[in-house]
């Protein structure tokens, strides 16, 4: 059997970490088995579906490299097919026309609740064999089996059993002619030959209904695996509409896709004590049986740790390329600054994200025209002005522009005018970066380049003189 999984998001909100985990597990399961991964957009809820959510799905999956082999299918483009299946079911009397009015149904519902019973359709039209409906408002219902049980072996939770007596006759086509959610899922899973359905536990109660319809259509029932919830750091369920962070925000915040995927795979799946999984290891080791039944909680600190790990342990050219793309998206002209591989080398051990690196590197690309009050008060002194002027003269004369020679200037100035190297480095650092922290100042000066370095020194000298 060729494994075929699907990711079937409803485009009714942001693609968040929970949806990505469903996509990732489905994708990995397909990849592990050399199978196929299908993308299906479940957009039949016309009121709540949004184009912006569809974009969020495509962009998120593409950024993370979760490529699909088939699709994207859109349910709204398959309406004829759903109609066709409904007609077959009507013909075979697996479905029937129901003309009960909303008012009637509401009254029945109220009575059932008053009696303490679970509200359910009583089957009024089930055996009426209504055919001639002319213009009358009607829905189409599935003839759910009246007796017996629906059982399935959930790959994560073991056997799950529902009593058919608990399930009423599901509406499969609304009075406006639109097929309903559970029905479309069934037809799609059947037509797309899905072998494994990996989805959130909120769908467990849909599963027996879907199995009954699949049985009536005489198709093989897929294997089901229902994933437990993901909770936010406060312990609340992550919900598309309330507290979900759009996956693209992780990009905006400078996370690497591998780091995010590695973090997400561990939200509910484990392989011994192993924490770091590159993509090939994920594909090789992923299985359904090691998925936990309990809920998982996001941990932002762990994600930051993971990202730092990937920034520091991925090949230099790869990280530099990610940084290049990131900076360009932030409108930084990377051509105007130093070689990005050198920058990554210099900064990566200090930072958790590309965003942090970008912020720390801004002074390579932008002029320094702001100094904060404390810096001015503490460092913009006549003594420092003199230090800078002395450095300027030496830097100006420097013919071989390298780290060694720049460090030597700092040493020489220190001996010449009897100030500590620390003091010299600090005022040079402030002149070069506008700030009191940076990597080794000689390296920073080296990367900034002679011309710009001199300009920046001159700027601060003038600034101090004008105070
Ligand atoms: N469209 C559903 C959702 O976004 C998923 C349905 C399924 O996986 O069967 O929650």
Short mmCIF file of C-alpha atoms and ligand atoms in Angstrom, two decimals:
data_model
loop_
_atom_site.label_atom_id
_atom_site.label_comp_id
_atom_site.label_asym_id
_atom_site.label_seq_id
_atom_site.Cartn_x
_atom_site.Cartn_y
_atom_site.Cartn_z
CA UNK A 1 0.00 0.00 0.00
CA UNK A 2 1.36 3.39 -0.99
CA UNK A 3 1.03 5.79 1.93
CA UNK A 4 -0.86 8.99 1.19
CA UNK A 5 -1.47 11.67 3.79
CA UNK A 6 -3.03 15.06 3.58
CA UNK A 7 -3.01 18.41 5.27
CA UNK A 8 -6.49 19.85 5.06
CA UNK A 9 -6.65 23.26 6.71
CA UNK A 10 -9.78 25.39 6.74
CA UNK A 11 -8.65 28.88 5.76
CA UNK A 12 -10.44 30.56 8.61
CA UNK A 13 -7.52 32.06 10.51
CA UNK A 14 -3.78 32.14 10.82
CA UNK A 15 -1.65 29.11 10.13
CA UNK A 16 -0.24 28.56 13.60
CA UNK A 17 2.12 26.19 15.36
CA UNK A 18 -0.63 23.60 15.94
CA UNK A 19 -1.61 23.46 12.28
CA UNK A 20 2.03 23.29 11.26
CA UNK A 21 2.56 20.36 13.59
CA UNK A 22 -0.33 18.53 11.89
CA UNK A 23 1.17 19.37 8.50
CA UNK A 24 4.67 18.37 9.60
CA UNK A 25 3.63 15.00 11.03
CA UNK A 26 1.55 14.21 7.93
CA UNK A 27 4.39 15.30 5.65
CA UNK A 28 7.01 13.33 7.59
CA UNK A 29 4.87 10.24 7.68
CA UNK A 30 4.46 10.39 3.89
CA UNK A 31 8.16 11.12 3.33
CA UNK A 32 9.23 8.33 5.71
CA UNK A 33 7.21 5.84 3.71
CA UNK A 34 8.08 7.28 0.31
CA UNK A 35 4.45 8.14 -0.02
CA UNK A 36 2.53 11.19 -1.17
CA UNK A 37 1.48 14.31 0.69
CA UNK A 38 -1.63 16.17 -0.44
CA UNK A 39 -2.62 19.77 0.30
CA UNK A 40 -6.34 20.40 0.43
CA UNK A 41 -7.96 23.69 1.32
CA UNK A 42 -11.29 23.11 3.08
CA UNK A 43 -12.97 26.34 2.13
CA UNK A 44 -16.66 25.44 2.01
CA UNK A 45 -17.42 27.69 4.96
CA UNK A 46 -17.90 30.68 2.68
CA UNK A 47 -18.55 33.09 5.51
CA UNK A 48 -15.41 32.36 7.50
CA UNK A 49 -12.95 31.43 4.75
CA UNK A 50 -10.54 34.22 3.87
CA UNK A 51 -8.04 34.68 1.06
CA UNK A 52 -5.53 36.03 3.53
CA UNK A 53 -5.61 32.74 5.43
CA UNK A 54 -5.02 30.82 2.21
CA UNK A 55 -1.94 32.99 1.61
CA UNK A 56 -0.79 32.32 5.14
CA UNK A 57 -1.08 28.57 4.50
CA UNK A 58 0.89 28.65 1.24
CA UNK A 59 3.57 31.03 2.52
CA UNK A 60 4.02 29.14 5.77
CA UNK A 61 4.32 25.72 4.14
CA UNK A 62 6.67 27.03 1.46
CA UNK A 63 8.91 28.79 3.93
CA UNK A 64 9.19 25.63 6.01
CA UNK A 65 9.82 23.45 2.97
CA UNK A 66 6.75 21.27 3.57
CA UNK A 67 6.22 20.62 -0.11
CA UNK A 68 3.12 18.86 -1.37
CA UNK A 69 2.91 16.30 -4.15
CA UNK A 70 -0.73 16.88 -5.04
CA UNK A 71 -3.00 19.85 -4.85
CA UNK A 72 -3.70 22.37 -3.63
CA UNK A 73 -7.25 21.11 -4.01
CA UNK A 74 -9.99 23.55 -3.10
CA UNK A 75 -13.25 22.08 -1.88
CA UNK A 76 -15.21 24.94 -3.41
CA UNK A 77 -13.98 23.75 -6.81
CA UNK A 78 -15.26 20.24 -6.21
CA UNK A 79 -18.92 21.01 -5.61
CA UNK A 80 -20.07 19.07 -8.69
CA UNK A 81 -18.28 16.00 -7.45
CA UNK A 82 -19.98 16.23 -4.03
CA UNK A 83 -23.36 16.55 -5.78
CA UNK A 84 -22.58 13.49 -7.85
CA UNK A 85 -21.83 11.39 -4.75
CA UNK A 86 -24.95 12.69 -3.01
CA UNK A 87 -27.06 11.62 -5.97
CA UNK A 88 -25.58 8.13 -5.87
CA UNK A 89 -26.30 7.93 -2.15
CA UNK A 90 -29.88 9.11 -2.67
CA UNK A 91 -30.35 6.50 -5.34
CA UNK A 92 -29.00 3.76 -3.15
CA UNK A 93 -31.13 5.09 -0.29
CA UNK A 94 -28.10 5.69 1.89
CA UNK A 95 -29.25 9.29 2.06
CA UNK A 96 -32.66 10.89 2.08
CA UNK A 97 -34.45 14.16 1.62
CA UNK A 98 -35.59 15.81 4.83
CA UNK A 99 -38.23 18.52 4.75
CA UNK A 100 -38.49 19.20 8.47
CA UNK A 101 -38.57 22.91 9.04
CA UNK A 102 -36.13 24.68 11.34
CA UNK A 103 -39.05 25.56 13.57
CA UNK A 104 -40.14 21.92 13.93
CA UNK A 105 -36.60 20.83 14.62
CA UNK A 106 -36.16 23.55 17.21
CA UNK A 107 -39.28 22.44 19.05
CA UNK A 108 -38.10 18.83 19.08
CA UNK A 109 -34.71 19.93 20.31
CA UNK A 110 -36.19 21.93 23.17
CA UNK A 111 -38.29 18.99 24.30
CA UNK A 112 -35.33 16.65 24.19
CA UNK A 113 -33.27 19.01 26.30
CA UNK A 114 -36.15 19.47 28.77
CA UNK A 115 -36.25 15.72 29.21
CA UNK A 116 -32.52 15.70 29.83
CA UNK A 117 -31.77 13.92 26.55
CA UNK A 118 -29.04 14.74 24.06
CA UNK A 119 -30.63 16.71 21.18
CA UNK A 120 -30.68 14.66 18.00
CA UNK A 121 -32.70 14.41 14.82
CA UNK A 122 -35.50 11.91 15.48
CA UNK A 123 -35.56 10.51 11.93
CA UNK A 124 -38.93 11.96 10.94
CA UNK A 125 -38.22 11.88 7.19
CA UNK A 126 -35.90 8.86 7.22
CA UNK A 127 -38.41 6.41 5.82
CA UNK A 128 -40.70 8.76 3.92
CA UNK A 129 -38.81 8.25 0.69
CA UNK A 130 -39.51 11.84 -0.37
CA UNK A 131 -38.76 12.28 -4.05
CA UNK A 132 -40.90 15.05 -5.38
CA UNK A 133 -39.74 18.16 -3.64
CA UNK A 134 -40.34 20.86 -6.26
CA UNK A 135 -39.26 24.14 -4.63
CA UNK A 136 -39.68 23.11 -1.07
CA UNK A 137 -36.83 23.89 1.30
CA UNK A 138 -35.05 20.71 2.18
CA UNK A 139 -31.78 19.23 3.33
CA UNK A 140 -30.25 15.86 2.57
CA UNK A 141 -29.35 13.57 5.43
CA UNK A 142 -27.15 10.52 5.65
CA UNK A 143 -28.88 7.36 6.89
CA UNK A 144 -26.63 6.62 9.82
CA UNK A 145 -26.87 3.00 10.99
CA UNK A 146 -29.38 2.81 13.83
CA UNK A 147 -27.68 0.13 15.86
CA UNK A 148 -24.27 -1.27 16.57
CA UNK A 149 -20.99 0.47 17.21
CA UNK A 150 -18.37 2.29 15.18
CA UNK A 151 -14.87 1.30 16.21
CA UNK A 152 -11.51 2.44 15.04
CA UNK A 153 -7.93 1.93 16.15
CA UNK A 154 -6.51 5.36 16.63
CA UNK A 155 -2.74 5.18 16.12
CA UNK A 156 -2.18 7.43 19.11
CA UNK A 157 -5.06 6.62 21.43
CA UNK A 158 -5.81 2.97 20.73
CA UNK A 159 -9.33 1.70 20.22
CA UNK A 160 -12.09 4.31 20.15
CA UNK A 161 -15.70 3.18 20.13
CA UNK A 162 -18.88 5.16 19.48
CA UNK A 163 -22.44 3.87 19.74
CA UNK A 164 -24.43 4.43 16.57
CA UNK A 165 -27.40 5.24 18.79
CA UNK A 166 -25.45 8.37 19.79
CA UNK A 167 -25.13 9.59 16.21
CA UNK A 168 -28.12 10.99 14.39
CA UNK A 169 -28.67 11.34 10.66
CA UNK A 170 -26.10 13.89 9.61
CA UNK A 171 -27.07 16.66 7.19
CA UNK A 172 -24.80 16.19 4.17
CA UNK A 173 -26.35 18.91 2.02
CA UNK A 174 -27.77 22.13 3.39
CA UNK A 175 -30.96 23.77 2.19
CA UNK A 176 -28.84 26.19 0.09
CA UNK A 177 -27.44 23.22 -1.80
CA UNK A 178 -23.98 23.35 -0.20
CA UNK A 179 -22.52 20.05 0.99
CA UNK A 180 -21.49 19.97 4.64
CA UNK A 181 -18.03 19.77 6.10
CA UNK A 182 -17.99 16.14 7.26
CA UNK A 183 -19.34 14.98 3.93
CA UNK A 184 -16.75 16.84 1.83
CA UNK A 185 -13.94 15.44 3.96
CA UNK A 186 -15.20 11.92 3.32
CA UNK A 187 -15.54 12.35 -0.44
CA UNK A 188 -12.11 13.95 -0.64
CA UNK A 189 -10.38 11.34 1.49
CA UNK A 190 -12.01 8.71 -0.70
CA UNK A 191 -11.22 10.34 -4.07
CA UNK A 192 -7.70 11.33 -3.06
CA UNK A 193 -7.06 7.79 -1.79
CA UNK A 194 -5.86 8.99 1.58
CA UNK A 195 -4.46 6.11 3.62
CA UNK A 196 -3.61 7.94 6.85
CA UNK A 197 -5.53 10.80 8.39
CA UNK A 198 -3.38 12.69 10.90
CA UNK A 199 -5.27 15.58 12.47
CA UNK A 200 -6.17 17.33 15.69
CA UNK A 201 -8.11 15.62 18.46
CA UNK A 202 -10.95 18.10 17.98
CA UNK A 203 -11.94 15.90 15.04
CA UNK A 204 -12.35 12.67 17.04
CA UNK A 205 -16.10 13.13 17.28
CA UNK A 206 -16.32 13.57 13.49
CA UNK A 207 -14.50 10.33 12.84
CA UNK A 208 -17.36 7.84 13.52
CA UNK A 209 -19.67 9.85 11.27
CA UNK A 210 -17.05 9.92 8.53
CA UNK A 211 -16.40 6.18 8.92
CA UNK A 212 -20.11 5.41 8.58
CA UNK A 213 -20.33 7.41 5.35
CA UNK A 214 -17.15 5.81 4.01
CA UNK A 215 -18.62 2.40 4.83
CA UNK A 216 -21.79 3.22 2.95
CA UNK A 217 -19.62 4.20 -0.03
CA UNK A 218 -17.82 0.86 0.34
CA UNK A 219 -14.33 2.31 0.48
CA UNK A 220 -11.43 1.34 2.65
CA UNK A 221 -11.31 3.25 5.92
CA UNK A 222 -8.08 5.20 6.37
CA UNK A 223 -5.92 4.86 9.46
CA UNK A 224 -6.61 7.67 11.92
CA UNK A 225 -4.21 9.40 14.29
CA UNK A 226 -5.60 12.23 16.39
CA UNK A 227 -3.04 14.60 17.83
CA UNK A 228 -3.44 16.09 21.28
CA UNK A 229 -3.70 19.77 21.87
CA UNK A 230 -0.93 22.29 22.04
CA UNK A 231 -1.25 24.77 24.89
CA UNK A 232 0.24 28.24 25.02
CA UNK A 233 2.60 29.22 27.83
CA UNK A 234 -0.36 30.19 30.02
CA UNK A 235 -1.91 26.75 29.57
CA UNK A 236 -4.67 27.84 27.16
CA UNK A 237 -5.53 25.86 24.07
CA UNK A 238 -4.07 27.51 20.97
CA UNK A 239 -6.92 28.71 18.87
CA UNK A 240 -6.82 30.13 15.36
CA UNK A 241 -8.96 33.06 16.31
CA UNK A 242 -7.65 33.92 19.77
CA UNK A 243 -4.01 33.42 20.66
CA UNK A 244 -2.45 31.90 17.56
CA UNK A 245 0.75 33.41 16.25
CA UNK A 246 0.83 33.38 12.46
CA UNK A 247 3.67 31.10 11.40
CA UNK A 248 5.08 33.87 9.23
CA UNK A 249 5.74 35.89 12.36
CA UNK A 250 8.43 33.38 13.24
CA UNK A 251 10.05 34.26 9.95
CA UNK A 252 9.68 37.95 10.75
CA UNK A 253 11.33 37.34 14.10
CA UNK A 254 14.34 35.73 12.50
CA UNK A 255 13.84 32.02 13.06
CA UNK A 256 15.38 29.48 10.72
CA UNK A 257 12.88 27.02 9.22
CA UNK A 258 14.90 23.99 10.39
CA UNK A 259 14.93 25.29 13.95
CA UNK A 260 11.20 25.86 13.96
CA UNK A 261 10.50 22.42 12.50
CA UNK A 262 12.85 20.77 14.98
CA UNK A 263 11.09 22.58 17.79
CA UNK A 264 7.65 21.67 16.47
CA UNK A 265 8.42 17.99 15.92
CA UNK A 266 9.26 17.74 19.62
CA UNK A 267 5.86 19.14 20.62
CA UNK A 268 4.36 15.71 21.09
CA UNK A 269 6.86 13.33 19.52
CA UNK A 270 10.10 11.95 20.88
CA UNK A 271 12.94 9.66 20.01
CA UNK A 272 14.66 8.79 23.29
CA UNK A 273 16.40 11.86 24.68
CA UNK A 274 17.38 13.20 21.30
CA UNK A 275 16.56 16.88 20.85
CA UNK A 276 18.23 17.87 17.61
CA UNK A 277 16.88 16.37 14.40
CA UNK A 278 17.88 17.61 11.01
CA UNK A 279 15.32 17.19 8.24
CA UNK A 280 16.72 13.87 7.00
CA UNK A 281 16.74 12.47 10.52
CA UNK A 282 13.17 13.63 10.99
CA UNK A 283 12.13 11.79 7.83
CA UNK A 284 14.06 8.71 8.80
CA UNK A 285 12.98 8.46 12.43
CA UNK A 286 9.43 9.78 12.48
CA UNK A 287 6.71 7.31 13.40
CA UNK A 288 3.20 7.54 14.74
CA UNK A 289 3.68 5.27 17.70
CA UNK A 290 5.99 7.68 19.54
CA UNK A 291 3.46 10.50 19.48
CA UNK A 292 2.27 11.34 22.97
CA UNK A 293 -1.34 11.22 24.08
CA UNK A 294 -0.93 14.13 26.46
CA UNK A 295 -1.06 17.75 25.48
CA UNK A 296 2.13 19.72 24.82
CA UNK A 297 2.97 23.22 25.93
CA UNK A 298 4.89 25.72 23.88
CA UNK A 299 8.11 26.96 25.39
CA UNK A 300 9.47 30.07 23.77
CA UNK A 301 12.82 29.83 25.56
CA UNK A 302 13.37 26.39 24.11
CA UNK A 303 12.55 27.67 20.64
CA UNK A 304 15.12 30.46 21.07
CA UNK A 305 17.68 27.96 22.28
CA UNK A 306 16.96 25.75 19.28
CA UNK A 307 17.28 28.64 16.87
CA UNK A 308 20.60 29.68 18.38
CA UNK A 309 21.75 26.11 18.00
CA UNK A 310 20.87 26.10 14.29
CA UNK A 311 22.34 29.55 13.67
CA UNK A 312 25.60 28.36 15.21
CA UNK A 313 25.73 24.86 13.81
CA UNK A 314 24.41 25.18 10.28
CA UNK A 315 26.89 25.74 7.42
CA UNK A 316 28.16 29.30 7.28
CA UNK A 317 27.08 29.89 3.69
CA UNK A 318 23.56 28.68 4.49
CA UNK A 319 23.13 30.97 7.50
CA UNK A 320 24.63 33.87 5.55
CA UNK A 321 22.18 33.29 2.76
CA UNK A 322 19.26 33.24 5.22
CA UNK A 323 20.60 36.44 6.77
CA UNK A 324 20.92 38.02 3.33
CA UNK A 325 17.28 37.23 2.50
CA UNK A 326 16.18 38.40 5.91
CA UNK A 327 18.07 41.70 5.67
CA UNK A 328 16.81 42.34 2.16
CA UNK A 329 13.24 41.84 3.37
CA UNK A 330 14.02 44.47 6.01
CA UNK A 331 15.16 46.82 3.25
CA UNK A 332 18.84 46.69 4.11
CA UNK A 333 21.11 46.92 1.11
CA UNK A 334 23.55 44.12 1.87
CA UNK A 335 25.85 45.24 -0.95
CA UNK A 336 26.68 48.29 1.12
CA UNK A 337 28.15 46.34 4.00
CA UNK A 338 30.80 43.74 4.74
CA UNK A 339 30.85 40.17 3.54
CA UNK A 340 27.92 38.42 5.21
CA UNK A 341 29.85 35.25 6.00
CA UNK A 342 32.29 37.32 8.03
CA UNK A 343 29.42 39.01 9.79
CA UNK A 344 27.76 35.72 10.65
CA UNK A 345 31.06 34.38 11.98
CA UNK A 346 31.44 37.43 14.14
CA UNK A 347 27.93 37.62 15.50
CA UNK A 348 26.33 34.22 15.56
CA UNK A 349 27.57 33.07 18.95
CA UNK A 350 26.03 36.16 20.55
CA UNK A 351 22.50 35.91 19.20
CA UNK A 352 19.41 33.74 19.07
CA UNK A 353 17.77 35.01 15.90
CA UNK A 354 18.51 36.57 12.52
CA UNK A 355 16.54 39.54 13.75
CA UNK A 356 18.94 40.05 16.65
CA UNK A 357 21.93 39.70 14.33
CA UNK A 358 20.38 42.19 11.92
CA UNK A 359 19.75 44.69 14.69
CA UNK A 360 23.32 44.31 15.94
CA UNK A 361 24.73 44.77 12.46
CA UNK A 362 22.80 47.83 11.45
CA UNK A 363 25.78 50.14 12.00
CA UNK A 364 27.59 48.45 9.13
CA UNK A 365 24.87 49.65 6.78
CA UNK A 366 23.53 52.83 8.29
CA UNK A 367 25.23 56.02 9.35
CA UNK A 368 25.49 56.70 13.07
CA UNK A 369 23.75 59.96 13.74
CA UNK A 370 22.34 59.37 17.16
CA UNK A 371 24.07 58.94 20.50
CA UNK A 372 22.14 58.46 23.65
CA UNK A 373 22.31 60.88 26.52
CA UNK A 374 24.33 58.64 28.87
CA UNK A 375 26.93 57.97 26.19
CA UNK A 376 27.31 61.68 25.52
CA UNK A 377 27.61 62.53 29.21
CA UNK A 378 30.05 59.80 30.03
CA UNK A 379 32.22 59.49 26.94
CA UNK A 380 32.10 62.67 24.92
CA UNK A 381 35.01 64.27 26.77
CA UNK A 382 37.99 66.30 25.61
CA UNK A 383 40.26 63.43 26.52
CA UNK A 384 38.33 61.06 24.27
CA UNK A 385 38.30 63.67 21.53
CA UNK A 386 42.07 63.71 21.70
CA UNK A 387 42.21 59.90 21.65
CA UNK A 388 40.07 59.86 18.53
CA UNK A 389 42.16 62.50 16.79
CA UNK A 390 45.31 60.51 17.51
CA UNK A 391 43.71 57.31 16.21
CA UNK A 392 42.47 59.14 13.12
CA UNK A 393 45.96 60.17 12.10
CA UNK A 394 47.29 56.66 12.48
CA UNK A 395 44.40 55.00 10.71
CA UNK A 396 44.65 57.47 7.87
CA UNK A 397 48.25 56.45 7.28
CA UNK A 398 47.62 52.74 7.48
CA UNK A 399 48.49 51.06 4.20
CA UNK A 400 47.75 47.42 4.97
CA UNK A 401 44.17 47.21 6.13
CA UNK A 402 44.03 44.19 8.40
CA UNK A 403 43.11 43.21 11.91
CA UNK A 404 46.69 43.03 13.13
CA UNK A 405 47.53 46.55 12.03
CA UNK A 406 44.34 48.00 13.47
CA UNK A 407 45.03 46.34 16.83
CA UNK A 408 48.55 47.69 16.67
CA UNK A 409 47.21 51.23 16.29
CA UNK A 410 45.25 50.79 19.51
CA UNK A 411 48.40 49.54 21.27
CA UNK A 412 50.54 52.33 19.89
CA UNK A 413 48.07 55.04 20.83
CA UNK A 414 47.81 53.56 24.29
CA UNK A 415 51.57 53.79 24.78
CA UNK A 416 51.90 57.13 23.10
CA UNK A 417 49.36 59.09 25.07
CA UNK A 418 49.23 56.88 28.17
CA UNK A 419 45.60 55.80 28.15
CA UNK A 420 44.36 52.28 28.55
CA UNK A 421 43.49 50.16 25.51
CA UNK A 422 40.08 49.72 27.08
CA UNK A 423 39.42 53.44 26.98
CA UNK A 424 40.58 53.70 23.38
CA UNK A 425 38.48 50.73 22.33
CA UNK A 426 35.41 52.14 24.01
CA UNK A 427 35.43 55.53 22.31
CA UNK A 428 36.29 53.90 18.99
CA UNK A 429 33.43 51.47 19.52
CA UNK A 430 31.02 54.31 20.24
CA UNK A 431 32.20 56.13 17.13
CA UNK A 432 31.84 53.07 14.94
CA UNK A 433 28.61 51.60 16.31
CA UNK A 434 26.88 54.27 18.37
CA UNK A 435 26.82 51.79 21.21
CA UNK A 436 28.96 50.54 24.08
CA UNK A 437 28.90 46.84 23.11
CA UNK A 438 30.22 45.18 19.98
CA UNK A 439 32.46 42.34 18.95
CA UNK A 440 36.23 42.99 18.93
CA UNK A 441 36.65 46.64 17.93
CA UNK A 442 39.54 45.98 15.58
CA UNK A 443 37.40 43.51 13.64
CA UNK A 444 34.51 45.97 13.56
CA UNK A 445 36.77 48.72 12.21
CA UNK A 446 38.22 46.30 9.70
CA UNK A 447 34.77 45.38 8.39
CA UNK A 448 33.50 48.95 8.35
CA UNK A 449 36.42 49.90 6.08
CA UNK A 450 38.94 52.68 6.25
CA UNK A 451 36.96 55.43 4.61
CA UNK A 452 33.84 54.95 6.68
CA UNK A 453 35.84 54.44 9.88
CA UNK A 454 37.60 57.75 9.41
CA UNK A 455 34.35 59.50 8.65
CA UNK A 456 32.76 58.14 11.81
CA UNK A 457 35.72 59.17 13.96
CA UNK A 458 35.58 62.60 12.47
CA UNK A 459 31.87 62.85 13.17
CA UNK A 460 32.33 62.17 16.86
CA UNK A 461 35.29 64.52 17.10
CA UNK A 462 33.11 67.28 15.63
CA UNK A 463 30.22 66.32 17.85
CA UNK A 464 32.40 66.62 20.95
CA UNK A 465 33.89 69.91 19.77
CA UNK A 466 30.42 71.35 19.32
CA UNK A 467 29.20 70.37 22.74
N1 LIG B 1 -10.31 21.41 7.94
C1 LIG B 1 -10.07 20.87 9.25
C2 LIG B 1 -9.36 21.89 10.12
O1 LIG B 1 -8.79 22.85 9.63
C3 LIG B 1 -9.26 19.60 9.22
C4 LIG B 1 -10.06 18.46 8.75
C5 LIG B 1 -9.35 17.15 8.73
O2 LIG B 1 -8.13 17.11 8.87
O3 LIG B 1 -10.04 16.16 8.54
O4 LIG B 1 -9.37 21.74 11.31
#
